[in-house]
mmCIF file of C-alpha atoms in Angstrom:
data_model
loop_
_atom_site.group_PDB
_atom_site.id
_atom_site.type_symbol
_atom_site.label_atom_id
_atom_site.label_comp_id
_atom_site.label_asym_id
_atom_site.label_seq_id
_atom_site.Cartn_x
_atom_site.Cartn_y
_atom_site.Cartn_z
ATOM 1 C CA MET A 26 6.331 -40.583 49.331
ATOM 2 C CA LYS A 27 9.562 -41.310 47.539
ATOM 3 C CA LYS A 28 7.845 -42.686 44.583
ATOM 4 C CA PHE A 29 6.122 -39.651 44.454
ATOM 5 C CA PHE A 30 9.264 -37.326 44.548
ATOM 6 C CA LYS A 31 10.844 -39.976 41.872
ATOM 7 C CA ILE A 32 8.048 -39.478 39.226
ATOM 8 C CA LEU A 33 8.059 -35.874 40.089
ATOM 9 C CA GLY A 34 12.032 -35.587 39.359
ATOM 10 C CA ILE A 35 11.626 -37.629 35.935
ATOM 11 C CA ILE A 36 8.510 -35.237 34.868
ATOM 12 C CA ILE A 37 10.659 -32.142 35.792
ATOM 13 C CA GLY A 38 13.584 -33.589 34.277
ATOM 14 C CA SER A 39 11.952 -34.591 31.144
ATOM 15 C CA ILE A 40 10.404 -30.764 30.798
ATOM 16 C CA VAL A 41 13.782 -29.332 31.138
ATOM 17 C CA ALA A 42 15.178 -31.515 28.387
ATOM 18 C CA LEU A 43 12.589 -30.654 25.897
ATOM 19 C CA LEU A 44 12.620 -26.973 26.939
ATOM 20 C CA ILE A 45 16.660 -27.017 26.185
ATOM 21 C CA LEU A 46 15.800 -28.950 22.811
ATOM 22 C CA ILE A 47 13.132 -26.519 21.967
ATOM 23 C CA GLY A 48 15.774 -24.048 22.834
ATOM 24 C CA ILE A 49 18.379 -25.191 20.731
ATOM 25 C CA VAL A 50 16.052 -25.734 17.824
ATOM 26 C CA VAL A 51 14.817 -22.150 18.090
ATOM 27 C CA PHE A 52 17.688 -20.257 18.687
ATOM 28 C CA GLY A 53 20.188 -22.500 16.892
ATOM 29 C CA GLY A 54 18.301 -24.294 14.275
ATOM 30 C CA SER A 55 19.473 -22.228 11.369
ATOM 31 C CA TYR A 56 23.287 -22.933 12.164
ATOM 32 C CA LEU A 57 22.418 -26.659 12.870
ATOM 33 C CA LEU A 58 20.730 -26.753 9.448
ATOM 34 C CA ASN A 59 23.844 -24.982 7.637
ATOM 35 C CA ALA A 60 21.482 -22.146 6.639
ATOM 36 C CA LYS A 61 23.437 -19.264 7.964
ATOM 37 C CA LYS A 62 25.911 -19.689 5.026
ATOM 38 C CA GLU A 63 26.478 -15.943 3.386
ATOM 39 C CA VAL A 64 26.395 -16.252 -0.367
ATOM 40 C CA GLU A 65 29.172 -14.449 -2.249
ATOM 41 C CA ASN A 66 27.336 -11.823 -4.028
ATOM 42 C CA PRO A 67 23.781 -12.033 -3.241
ATOM 43 C CA VAL A 68 21.026 -11.063 -5.499
ATOM 44 C CA TYR A 69 18.996 -9.541 -2.616
ATOM 45 C CA PRO A 70 21.811 -8.602 -0.011
ATOM 46 C CA PRO A 71 20.289 -7.676 3.573
ATOM 47 C CA ASP A 72 19.082 -3.982 4.581
ATOM 48 C CA LYS A 73 18.187 -3.435 0.756
ATOM 49 C CA THR A 74 14.888 -1.842 -0.237
ATOM 50 C CA TRP A 75 13.579 -2.617 -3.883
ATOM 51 C CA THR A 76 10.614 -0.578 -5.238
ATOM 52 C CA PHE A 77 8.145 -1.878 -8.374
ATOM 53 C CA THR A 78 5.403 -0.305 -9.766
ATOM 54 C CA ALA A 79 1.933 -2.493 -10.261
ATOM 55 C CA GLU A 80 -0.372 -0.813 -12.876
ATOM 56 C CA PHE A 81 -3.952 -2.119 -13.231
ATOM 57 C CA TYR A 82 -5.802 -2.040 -16.356
ATOM 58 C CA ASP A 83 -9.629 -2.818 -17.224
ATOM 59 C CA THR A 84 -11.031 -4.635 -20.060
ATOM 60 C CA ALA A 85 -10.677 -1.706 -22.334
ATOM 61 C CA ASN A 86 -7.371 -1.456 -21.835
ATOM 62 C CA LYS A 87 -7.664 1.714 -19.737
ATOM 63 C CA LEU A 88 -5.345 2.238 -16.685
ATOM 64 C CA THR A 89 -7.779 2.128 -13.312
ATOM 65 C CA ARG A 90 -4.848 2.161 -10.571
ATOM 66 C CA THR A 91 -1.169 2.284 -10.031
ATOM 67 C CA ASP A 92 0.655 0.868 -6.614
ATOM 68 C CA THR A 93 3.984 0.996 -5.063
ATOM 69 C CA LEU A 94 5.424 -2.321 -3.891
ATOM 70 C CA LYS A 95 8.449 -2.619 -2.252
ATOM 71 C CA LEU A 96 10.691 -5.479 -1.280
ATOM 72 C CA LYS A 97 12.776 -4.588 2.004
ATOM 73 C CA THR A 98 15.129 -7.392 2.686
ATOM 74 C CA ILE A 99 15.956 -7.592 6.507
ATOM 75 C CA ASN A 100 19.209 -9.092 8.209
ATOM 76 C CA GLN A 101 17.552 -11.278 10.429
ATOM 77 C CA ARG A 102 16.322 -14.794 10.102
ATOM 78 C CA PHE A 103 12.682 -15.937 9.644
ATOM 79 C CA MET A 104 11.286 -19.474 10.570
ATOM 80 C CA LEU A 105 15.108 -20.885 10.960
ATOM 81 C CA THR A 106 15.745 -21.719 7.280
ATOM 82 C CA GLN A 107 14.868 -17.892 5.725
ATOM 83 C CA ASN A 108 15.918 -14.599 5.461
ATOM 84 C CA LYS A 109 13.451 -12.243 6.720
ATOM 85 C CA ILE A 110 11.905 -9.644 4.010
ATOM 86 C CA LYS A 111 9.145 -7.284 4.176
ATOM 87 C CA TRP A 112 6.802 -6.549 1.350
ATOM 88 C CA ILE A 113 5.358 -3.009 1.605
ATOM 89 C CA LEU A 114 2.123 -2.238 -0.682
ATOM 90 C CA ASN A 115 1.481 1.845 -1.159
ATOM 91 C CA SER A 116 -2.012 1.638 -2.791
ATOM 92 C CA ASP A 117 -5.271 3.615 -2.656
ATOM 93 C CA ASN A 118 -3.624 6.392 0.202
ATOM 94 C CA LYS A 119 -3.009 3.606 2.430
ATOM 95 C CA THR A 120 -0.052 1.242 3.890
ATOM 96 C CA ILE A 121 -0.105 -2.404 4.376
ATOM 97 C CA GLU A 122 3.104 -4.067 5.307
ATOM 98 C CA GLU A 123 3.534 -8.382 5.453
ATOM 99 C CA THR A 124 6.638 -9.799 6.815
ATOM 100 C CA THR A 125 7.714 -13.096 5.195
ATOM 101 C CA GLY A 126 10.657 -14.854 4.214
ATOM 102 C CA MET A 127 13.046 -15.702 1.353
ATOM 103 C CA ILE A 128 15.751 -18.113 0.890
ATOM 104 C CA GLU A 129 19.020 -17.534 -0.829
ATOM 105 C CA ASN A 130 22.448 -20.000 -0.828
ATOM 106 C CA GLU A 131 24.527 -21.374 -3.037
ATOM 107 C CA LYS A 132 21.787 -24.118 -4.072
ATOM 108 C CA ARG A 133 18.985 -21.908 -4.668
ATOM 109 C CA LEU A 134 16.864 -18.263 -4.727
ATOM 110 C CA TRP A 135 13.519 -18.837 -3.641
ATOM 111 C CA ILE A 136 11.163 -15.597 -2.569
ATOM 112 C CA HIS A 137 7.907 -15.890 -0.875
ATOM 113 C CA PRO A 138 5.304 -13.646 -2.663
ATOM 114 C CA PRO A 139 3.263 -10.874 -1.392
ATOM 115 C CA ARG A 140 -0.252 -12.207 -0.052
ATOM 116 C CA PHE A 141 -2.024 -8.480 -0.631
ATOM 117 C CA ASP A 142 -5.659 -9.260 -1.918
ATOM 118 C CA ASP A 143 -5.240 -7.890 -5.638
ATOM 119 C CA TYR A 144 -1.419 -9.610 -5.945
ATOM 120 C CA PHE A 145 -2.783 -13.183 -4.625
ATOM 121 C CA GLU A 146 -4.384 -14.194 -7.424
ATOM 122 C CA PHE A 147 -1.784 -13.328 -9.624
ATOM 123 C CA THR A 148 1.219 -14.982 -7.793
ATOM 124 C CA GLU A 149 -0.669 -18.085 -7.477
ATOM 125 C CA TYR A 150 0.394 -18.561 -11.041
ATOM 126 C CA SER A 151 3.962 -18.925 -10.116
ATOM 127 C CA ALA A 152 3.333 -19.218 -6.228
ATOM 128 C CA PHE A 153 7.132 -19.482 -4.845
ATOM 129 C CA PRO A 154 9.176 -18.062 -7.757
ATOM 130 C CA GLU A 155 12.837 -20.194 -7.356
ATOM 131 C CA ILE A 156 16.036 -20.198 -9.146
ATOM 132 C CA ARG A 157 18.138 -23.484 -8.525
ATOM 133 C CA ARG A 158 21.767 -23.043 -8.518
ATOM 134 C CA PRO A 159 23.872 -23.208 -10.452
ATOM 135 C CA ILE A 160 22.422 -21.710 -13.339
#
């Protein structure tokens, strides 16, 4: 019986240690990875919205559709090392939103493009736009 409780104690201790490690990585990982550094004069500061117009033409160069695409920066972390962004597509009387991430620090500016249907193939030409610093 003593052996059982000893093994049980080891298992519970291991689980607690694992949960603590997961908590450190999930909640403090961005600080441990030095990813929370603020950038002086960021290109995409938090809590701002940029609005873009996308026009689609057919082979006869006739305008077939005009979309409004917004990029909204959010003052939160995304997947430990990224800043949270939201792509918002207004097209054909419907609105679609997608949350993803970007990285803007002293070494690089990297943005995850939108994954909306008509944009996915186009954005694969430059799948993840990135600028390495210093320029």
